[in-house]
Amino acid sequence: MEAKTDKFSSEQISEAKALFNKPCTFVLSVAKLDQLPLTEMGEVAFAGRSNVGKSSLINALFNQRKLAKTSSTPGRTQQLNYFNLADKIHLVDLPGYGFAQAPESMVKNWQKLIFTYLQGRVNLKRVFLLIDSRHGIKKVDEETMELLDKAAVTYQIVLTKTDKISAKELETTINKTKEIIKKHGAAYVDVLATSSEKNLGLDELKAEISSLI
C-alpha cells in the first residue's frame, strides 16, 4: 500500500522529480559544529533509529547505489553527512540513534552534537524522522520527537520499509502514528509512507523537499 496524497499537483511532482535528477554530491562529514558549512542555502535533515534505512532512502531518492554509505552494522553513521543537491538545498544524514551497543560516551556526544545543531541551524527547513513501518514509533523515537519539540524544529514522519508489511498493517501503523503526532507541537501533520526497495512514496517525499526550496 502506498499512501496517496492530493497535496501536490502532477506538475509539482514532475518538477520535484526533475530536481532530483540533477547532480547530488557528497560535501563533507561533520563531527564538530565548527565544521558546519558556512552557507545560507536551506537544508533538510534525515534522522532515525540505527538501521531504519536512512542511507538506503537517500540513495533511492537519487537512484544512486553508493551516494550514502549503507551498512549491515547499525550505528555506522557517526557524523552529520552533508549532500548538495544542484546548489539548491543541502540534505543532511544525521547519526542513527538507539544503538544499544554503542559506548555511552559516544551516544552522549552524538546527542549533544545533534541537539546543538538542531537548535542553532537557522537554515534548517525540516527534519524527516524515519520510522520503520514494521515496528512503528518506539520509546526512543518519542524521546527524539520530544528533543525536536524542545528545539522547536519542524519535523515530518517518514515510514520506511512499507513493502515488508500488508496494506492493512500499514493503515494501522499510519493511524497510530497520526495519534502520536497530535501530542507533539513541532510535528508536521502529513505522514509519508515509503519503500526504498520498491520506490514507493519517493515522489511525494521529493515534492515535500522541493517545496522547501
PDB file of C-alpha atoms in Angstrom:
ATOM      1  CA  MET A   1       0.000   0.000   0.000  1.00  0.00           C
ATOM      2  CA  GLU A   2       1.336   3.409  -0.959  1.00  0.00           C
ATOM      3  CA  ALA A   3      -0.019   6.418   0.913  1.00  0.00           C
ATOM      4  CA  LYS A   4      -1.902   8.599  -1.529  1.00  0.00           C
ATOM      5  CA  THR A   5      -1.899  12.359  -1.335  1.00  0.00           C
ATOM      6  CA  ASP A   6      -3.612  15.150  -3.211  1.00  0.00           C
ATOM      7  CA  LYS A   7      -1.302  17.727  -1.673  1.00  0.00           C
ATOM      8  CA  PHE A   8       0.894  18.082  -4.758  1.00  0.00           C
ATOM      9  CA  SER A   9      -0.201  18.521  -8.341  1.00  0.00           C
ATOM     10  CA  SER A  10       1.189  16.356 -11.125  1.00  0.00           C
ATOM     11  CA  GLU A  11       3.170  19.408 -12.261  1.00  0.00           C
ATOM     12  CA  GLN A  12       4.755  19.798  -8.807  1.00  0.00           C
ATOM     13  CA  ILE A  13       5.600  16.099  -8.740  1.00  0.00           C
ATOM     14  CA  SER A  14       7.216  16.375 -12.171  1.00  0.00           C
ATOM     15  CA  GLU A  15       9.246  19.417 -11.115  1.00  0.00           C
ATOM     16  CA  ALA A  16      10.425  17.604  -7.985  1.00  0.00           C
ATOM     17  CA  LYS A  17      11.449  14.528  -9.985  1.00  0.00           C
ATOM     18  CA  ALA A  18      13.380  16.763 -12.392  1.00  0.00           C
ATOM     19  CA  LEU A  19      15.166  18.390  -9.453  1.00  0.00           C
ATOM     20  CA  PHE A  20      16.223  15.022  -8.068  1.00  0.00           C
ATOM     21  CA  ASN A  21      17.564  14.012 -11.463  1.00  0.00           C
ATOM     22  CA  LYS A  22      20.136  16.797 -11.130  1.00  0.00           C
ATOM     23  CA  PRO A  23      23.575  16.166  -9.644  1.00  0.00           C
ATOM     24  CA  CYS A  24      23.775  15.458  -5.925  1.00  0.00           C
ATOM     25  CA  THR A  25      27.238  15.293  -4.428  1.00  0.00           C
ATOM     26  CA  PHE A  26      28.709  14.449  -1.063  1.00  0.00           C
ATOM     27  CA  VAL A  27      30.114  17.600   0.566  1.00  0.00           C
ATOM     28  CA  LEU A  28      31.624  16.688   3.919  1.00  0.00           C
ATOM     29  CA  SER A  29      31.200  14.819   7.199  1.00  0.00           C
ATOM     30  CA  VAL A  30      30.791  16.985  10.290  1.00  0.00           C
ATOM     31  CA  ALA A  31      31.994  15.741  13.684  1.00  0.00           C
ATOM     32  CA  LYS A  32      32.105  19.162  15.369  1.00  0.00           C
ATOM     33  CA  LEU A  33      29.797  22.138  14.991  1.00  0.00           C
ATOM     34  CA  ASP A  34      32.597  24.459  13.883  1.00  0.00           C
ATOM     35  CA  GLN A  35      32.872  22.256  10.782  1.00  0.00           C
ATOM     36  CA  LEU A  36      29.335  23.078   9.600  1.00  0.00           C
ATOM     37  CA  PRO A  37      29.228  24.671   6.140  1.00  0.00           C
ATOM     38  CA  LEU A  38      29.020  28.452   6.183  1.00  0.00           C
ATOM     39  CA  THR A  39      26.125  28.860   3.785  1.00  0.00           C
ATOM     40  CA  GLU A  40      22.704  30.435   3.579  1.00  0.00           C
ATOM     41  CA  MET A  41      21.417  27.577   1.438  1.00  0.00           C
ATOM     42  CA  GLY A  42      18.485  25.799   3.049  1.00  0.00           C
ATOM     43  CA  GLU A  43      18.833  22.262   4.295  1.00  0.00           C
ATOM     44  CA  VAL A  44      16.730  19.303   5.348  1.00  0.00           C
ATOM     45  CA  ALA A  45      17.903  16.568   7.695  1.00  0.00           C
ATOM     46  CA  PHE A  46      17.141  12.854   7.900  1.00  0.00           C
ATOM     47  CA  ALA A  47      17.002  11.275  11.361  1.00  0.00           C
ATOM     48  CA  GLY A  48      16.020   7.848  12.646  1.00  0.00           C
ATOM     49  CA  ARG A  49      16.952   4.787  14.650  1.00  0.00           C
ATOM     50  CA  SER A  50      20.038   2.885  13.602  1.00  0.00           C
ATOM     51  CA  ASN A  51      19.244   0.552  10.683  1.00  0.00           C
ATOM     52  CA  VAL A  52      15.923   2.283   9.895  1.00  0.00           C
ATOM     53  CA  GLY A  53      17.046   2.686   6.288  1.00  0.00           C
ATOM     54  CA  LYS A  54      18.198   6.311   6.078  1.00  0.00           C
ATOM     55  CA  SER A  55      21.110   5.698   3.740  1.00  0.00           C
ATOM     56  CA  SER A  56      19.018   3.406   1.540  1.00  0.00           C
ATOM     57  CA  LEU A  57      16.282   6.047   1.317  1.00  0.00           C
ATOM     58  CA  ILE A  58      18.728   8.800   0.378  1.00  0.00           C
ATOM     59  CA  ASN A  59      20.256   6.575  -2.295  1.00  0.00           C
ATOM     60  CA  ALA A  60      16.806   5.681  -3.635  1.00  0.00           C
ATOM     61  CA  LEU A  61      15.787   9.349  -3.873  1.00  0.00           C
ATOM     62  CA  PHE A  62      18.653   9.933  -6.288  1.00  0.00           C
ATOM     63  CA  ASN A  63      18.652   6.484  -7.874  1.00  0.00           C
ATOM     64  CA  GLN A  64      22.279   6.081  -6.787  1.00  0.00           C
ATOM     65  CA  ARG A  65      23.518   2.998  -5.005  1.00  0.00           C
ATOM     66  CA  LYS A  66      26.539   4.494  -3.256  1.00  0.00           C
ATOM     67  CA  LEU A  67      25.753   8.164  -2.609  1.00  0.00           C
ATOM     68  CA  ALA A  68      25.112   7.498   1.083  1.00  0.00           C
ATOM     69  CA  LYS A  69      27.056   4.628   2.614  1.00  0.00           C
ATOM     70  CA  THR A  70      24.897   1.723   3.738  1.00  0.00           C
ATOM     71  CA  SER A  71      25.955  -0.915   6.195  1.00  0.00           C
ATOM     72  CA  SER A  72      24.551  -4.018   7.834  1.00  0.00           C
ATOM     73  CA  THR A  73      26.269  -2.800  11.006  1.00  0.00           C
ATOM     74  CA  PRO A  74      23.947  -0.456  12.959  1.00  0.00           C
ATOM     75  CA  GLY A  75      25.426   2.844  14.070  1.00  0.00           C
ATOM     76  CA  ARG A  76      27.863   3.241  11.180  1.00  0.00           C
ATOM     77  CA  THR A  77      26.891   6.866  10.533  1.00  0.00           C
ATOM     78  CA  GLN A  78      28.524   8.713  13.432  1.00  0.00           C
ATOM     79  CA  GLN A  79      28.730  12.174  11.899  1.00  0.00           C
ATOM     80  CA  LEU A  80      26.481  14.633  10.086  1.00  0.00           C
ATOM     81  CA  ASN A  81      26.943  13.840   6.386  1.00  0.00           C
ATOM     82  CA  TYR A  82      26.192  16.713   4.007  1.00  0.00           C
ATOM     83  CA  PHE A  83      24.993  16.336   0.412  1.00  0.00           C
ATOM     84  CA  ASN A  84      24.483  19.173  -2.067  1.00  0.00           C
ATOM     85  CA  LEU A  85      21.541  18.886  -4.461  1.00  0.00           C
ATOM     86  CA  ALA A  86      22.201  21.031  -7.541  1.00  0.00           C
ATOM     87  CA  ASP A  87      23.250  24.001  -5.362  1.00  0.00           C
ATOM     88  CA  LYS A  88      19.576  24.270  -4.375  1.00  0.00           C
ATOM     89  CA  ILE A  89      19.463  22.589  -0.977  1.00  0.00           C
ATOM     90  CA  HIS A  90      21.605  20.546   1.396  1.00  0.00           C
ATOM     91  CA  LEU A  91      20.472  17.123   2.594  1.00  0.00           C
ATOM     92  CA  VAL A  92      21.945  16.096   5.926  1.00  0.00           C
ATOM     93  CA  ASP A  93      22.172  12.474   7.056  1.00  0.00           C
ATOM     94  CA  LEU A  94      22.164  12.561  10.879  1.00  0.00           C
ATOM     95  CA  PRO A  95      23.738   9.831  13.023  1.00  0.00           C
ATOM     96  CA  GLY A  96      21.382   6.952  13.809  1.00  0.00           C
ATOM     97  CA  TYR A  97      20.184   6.759  17.389  1.00  0.00           C
ATOM     98  CA  GLY A  98      19.108   3.931  19.677  1.00  0.00           C
ATOM     99  CA  PHE A  99      22.066   1.659  19.004  1.00  0.00           C
ATOM    100  CA  ALA A 100      22.499  -0.184  22.318  1.00  0.00           C
ATOM    101  CA  GLN A 101      25.998  -1.477  21.558  1.00  0.00           C
ATOM    102  CA  ALA A 102      27.475   1.996  21.107  1.00  0.00           C
ATOM    103  CA  PRO A 103      29.589   3.266  24.051  1.00  0.00           C
ATOM    104  CA  GLU A 104      27.579   5.599  26.302  1.00  0.00           C
ATOM    105  CA  SER A 105      30.109   8.394  25.898  1.00  0.00           C
ATOM    106  CA  MET A 106      29.767   8.181  22.112  1.00  0.00           C
ATOM    107  CA  VAL A 107      25.966   8.238  22.320  1.00  0.00           C
ATOM    108  CA  LYS A 108      26.065  11.330  24.551  1.00  0.00           C
ATOM    109  CA  ASN A 109      28.428  13.076  22.160  1.00  0.00           C
ATOM    110  CA  TRP A 110      26.070  12.288  19.246  1.00  0.00           C
ATOM    111  CA  GLN A 111      23.064  13.583  21.194  1.00  0.00           C
ATOM    112  CA  LYS A 112      24.860  16.789  22.168  1.00  0.00           C
ATOM    113  CA  LEU A 113      26.045  17.373  18.613  1.00  0.00           C
ATOM    114  CA  ILE A 114      22.621  16.756  17.107  1.00  0.00           C
ATOM    115  CA  PHE A 115      20.679  18.844  19.633  1.00  0.00           C
ATOM    116  CA  THR A 116      23.072  21.794  19.325  1.00  0.00           C
ATOM    117  CA  TYR A 117      22.853  21.517  15.546  1.00  0.00           C
ATOM    118  CA  LEU A 118      19.047  21.435  15.647  1.00  0.00           C
ATOM    119  CA  GLN A 119      18.829  24.443  17.948  1.00  0.00           C
ATOM    120  CA  GLY A 120      21.282  26.642  16.156  1.00  0.00           C
ATOM    121  CA  ARG A 121      20.862  25.901  12.449  1.00  0.00           C
ATOM    122  CA  VAL A 122      18.633  28.734  11.203  1.00  0.00           C
ATOM    123  CA  ASN A 123      18.597  27.465   7.606  1.00  0.00           C
ATOM    124  CA  LEU A 124      17.278  24.027   8.635  1.00  0.00           C
ATOM    125  CA  LYS A 125      13.877  23.810   6.950  1.00  0.00           C
ATOM    126  CA  ARG A 126      12.636  20.439   8.204  1.00  0.00           C
ATOM    127  CA  VAL A 127      13.747  17.177   9.762  1.00  0.00           C
ATOM    128  CA  PHE A 128      12.396  13.986   8.209  1.00  0.00           C
ATOM    129  CA  LEU A 129      12.130  11.472  11.040  1.00  0.00           C
ATOM    130  CA  LEU A 130      12.281   7.936   9.667  1.00  0.00           C
ATOM    131  CA  ILE A 131      10.267   5.220  11.401  1.00  0.00           C
ATOM    132  CA  ASP A 132      10.373   1.516  10.485  1.00  0.00           C
ATOM    133  CA  SER A 133       6.778   0.753   9.485  1.00  0.00           C
ATOM    134  CA  ARG A 134       7.115  -2.804  10.841  1.00  0.00           C
ATOM    135  CA  HIS A 135       7.653  -1.536  14.367  1.00  0.00           C
ATOM    136  CA  GLY A 136       6.022   1.908  14.493  1.00  0.00           C
ATOM    137  CA  ILE A 137       7.090   4.672  16.867  1.00  0.00           C
ATOM    138  CA  LYS A 138       9.131   3.273  19.759  1.00  0.00           C
ATOM    139  CA  LYS A 139      10.055   4.913  23.055  1.00  0.00           C
ATOM    140  CA  VAL A 140      13.423   6.038  21.713  1.00  0.00           C
ATOM    141  CA  ASP A 141      11.617   7.663  18.745  1.00  0.00           C
ATOM    142  CA  GLU A 142       9.293   9.542  21.087  1.00  0.00           C
ATOM    143  CA  GLU A 143      12.334  10.764  23.012  1.00  0.00           C
ATOM    144  CA  THR A 144      13.742  12.108  19.764  1.00  0.00           C
ATOM    145  CA  MET A 145      10.398  13.734  18.944  1.00  0.00           C
ATOM    146  CA  GLU A 146      10.497  15.442  22.344  1.00  0.00           C
ATOM    147  CA  LEU A 147      14.033  16.621  21.550  1.00  0.00           C
ATOM    148  CA  LEU A 148      12.783  18.084  18.264  1.00  0.00           C
ATOM    149  CA  ASP A 149       9.824  19.705  20.023  1.00  0.00           C
ATOM    150  CA  LYS A 150      12.218  21.277  22.535  1.00  0.00           C
ATOM    151  CA  ALA A 151      14.470  22.550  19.756  1.00  0.00           C
ATOM    152  CA  ALA A 152      11.371  23.969  18.008  1.00  0.00           C
ATOM    153  CA  VAL A 153      12.299  22.250  14.751  1.00  0.00           C
ATOM    154  CA  THR A 154       9.541  21.218  12.365  1.00  0.00           C
ATOM    155  CA  TYR A 155       9.710  17.523  11.583  1.00  0.00           C
ATOM    156  CA  GLN A 156       7.770  15.054   9.464  1.00  0.00           C
ATOM    157  CA  ILE A 157       7.371  11.309   9.971  1.00  0.00           C
ATOM    158  CA  VAL A 158       8.501   9.113   7.080  1.00  0.00           C
ATOM    159  CA  LEU A 159       7.587   5.434   7.382  1.00  0.00           C
ATOM    160  CA  THR A 160      10.175   3.138   5.796  1.00  0.00           C
ATOM    161  CA  LYS A 161      10.155  -0.461   4.514  1.00  0.00           C
ATOM    162  CA  THR A 162       6.398  -0.416   3.844  1.00  0.00           C
ATOM    163  CA  ASP A 163       6.811  -3.223   1.292  1.00  0.00           C
ATOM    164  CA  LYS A 164       7.528  -5.549   4.220  1.00  0.00           C
ATOM    165  CA  ILE A 165       4.010  -5.303   5.691  1.00  0.00           C
ATOM    166  CA  SER A 166       0.448  -5.710   4.418  1.00  0.00           C
ATOM    167  CA  ALA A 167      -1.788  -2.835   3.365  1.00  0.00           C
ATOM    168  CA  LYS A 168      -3.937  -3.359   6.468  1.00  0.00           C
ATOM    169  CA  GLU A 169      -0.907  -3.314   8.773  1.00  0.00           C
ATOM    170  CA  LEU A 170       0.344  -0.139   7.096  1.00  0.00           C
ATOM    171  CA  GLU A 171      -3.025   1.564   7.539  1.00  0.00           C
ATOM    172  CA  THR A 172      -2.971   0.662  11.247  1.00  0.00           C
ATOM    173  CA  THR A 173       0.582   1.996  11.609  1.00  0.00           C
ATOM    174  CA  ILE A 174      -0.309   5.250   9.857  1.00  0.00           C
ATOM    175  CA  ASN A 175      -3.351   5.778  12.115  1.00  0.00           C
ATOM    176  CA  LYS A 176      -1.333   5.059  15.264  1.00  0.00           C
ATOM    177  CA  THR A 177       1.394   7.411  14.069  1.00  0.00           C
ATOM    178  CA  LYS A 178      -1.105  10.217  13.477  1.00  0.00           C
ATOM    179  CA  GLU A 179      -2.479   9.776  17.006  1.00  0.00           C
ATOM    180  CA  ILE A 180       1.014  10.124  18.482  1.00  0.00           C
ATOM    181  CA  ILE A 181       1.757  13.157  16.305  1.00  0.00           C
ATOM    182  CA  LYS A 182      -1.135  15.016  17.916  1.00  0.00           C
ATOM    183  CA  LYS A 183       0.841  15.125  21.165  1.00  0.00           C
ATOM    184  CA  HIS A 184       3.841  16.827  19.575  1.00  0.00           C
ATOM    185  CA  GLY A 185       3.720  20.505  18.732  1.00  0.00           C
ATOM    186  CA  ALA A 186       6.552  20.575  16.204  1.00  0.00           C
ATOM    187  CA  ALA A 187       5.391  17.523  14.255  1.00  0.00           C
ATOM    188  CA  TYR A 188       4.085  18.024  10.722  1.00  0.00           C
ATOM    189  CA  VAL A 189       0.621  16.542  10.210  1.00  0.00           C
ATOM    190  CA  ASP A 190       1.241  14.576   6.998  1.00  0.00           C
ATOM    191  CA  VAL A 191       2.783  11.106   7.281  1.00  0.00           C
ATOM    192  CA  LEU A 192       4.745   9.758   4.313  1.00  0.00           C
ATOM    193  CA  ALA A 193       4.874   6.007   3.602  1.00  0.00           C
ATOM    194  CA  THR A 194       7.902   4.862   1.618  1.00  0.00           C
ATOM    195  CA  SER A 195       9.825   1.852   0.417  1.00  0.00           C
ATOM    196  CA  SER A 196      13.365   2.301  -0.903  1.00  0.00           C
ATOM    197  CA  GLU A 197      13.303  -1.197  -2.366  1.00  0.00           C
ATOM    198  CA  LYS A 198      10.022  -0.728  -4.281  1.00  0.00           C
ATOM    199  CA  ASN A 199      10.340   3.037  -4.870  1.00  0.00           C
ATOM    200  CA  LEU A 200       7.047   3.698  -3.072  1.00  0.00           C
ATOM    201  CA  GLY A 201       6.246   7.189  -1.823  1.00  0.00           C
ATOM    202  CA  LEU A 202       9.520   8.641  -3.063  1.00  0.00           C
ATOM    203  CA  ASP A 203       7.894  11.139  -5.448  1.00  0.00           C
ATOM    204  CA  GLU A 204       5.852  12.601  -2.581  1.00  0.00           C
ATOM    205  CA  LEU A 205       8.984  12.906  -0.440  1.00  0.00           C
ATOM    206  CA  LYS A 206      10.811  14.597  -3.318  1.00  0.00           C
ATOM    207  CA  ALA A 207       7.910  17.042  -3.659  1.00  0.00           C
ATOM    208  CA  GLU A 208       7.998  17.808   0.073  1.00  0.00           C
ATOM    209  CA  ILE A 209      11.718  18.590  -0.115  1.00  0.00           C
ATOM    210  CA  SER A 210      11.308  20.574  -3.327  1.00  0.00           C
ATOM    211  CA  SER A 211       8.580  22.693  -1.720  1.00  0.00           C
ATOM    212  CA  LEU A 212      11.055  23.841   0.952  1.00  0.00           C
ATOM    213  CA  ILE A 213      13.489  25.413  -1.500  1.00  0.00           C
TER     214      ILE A 213
END
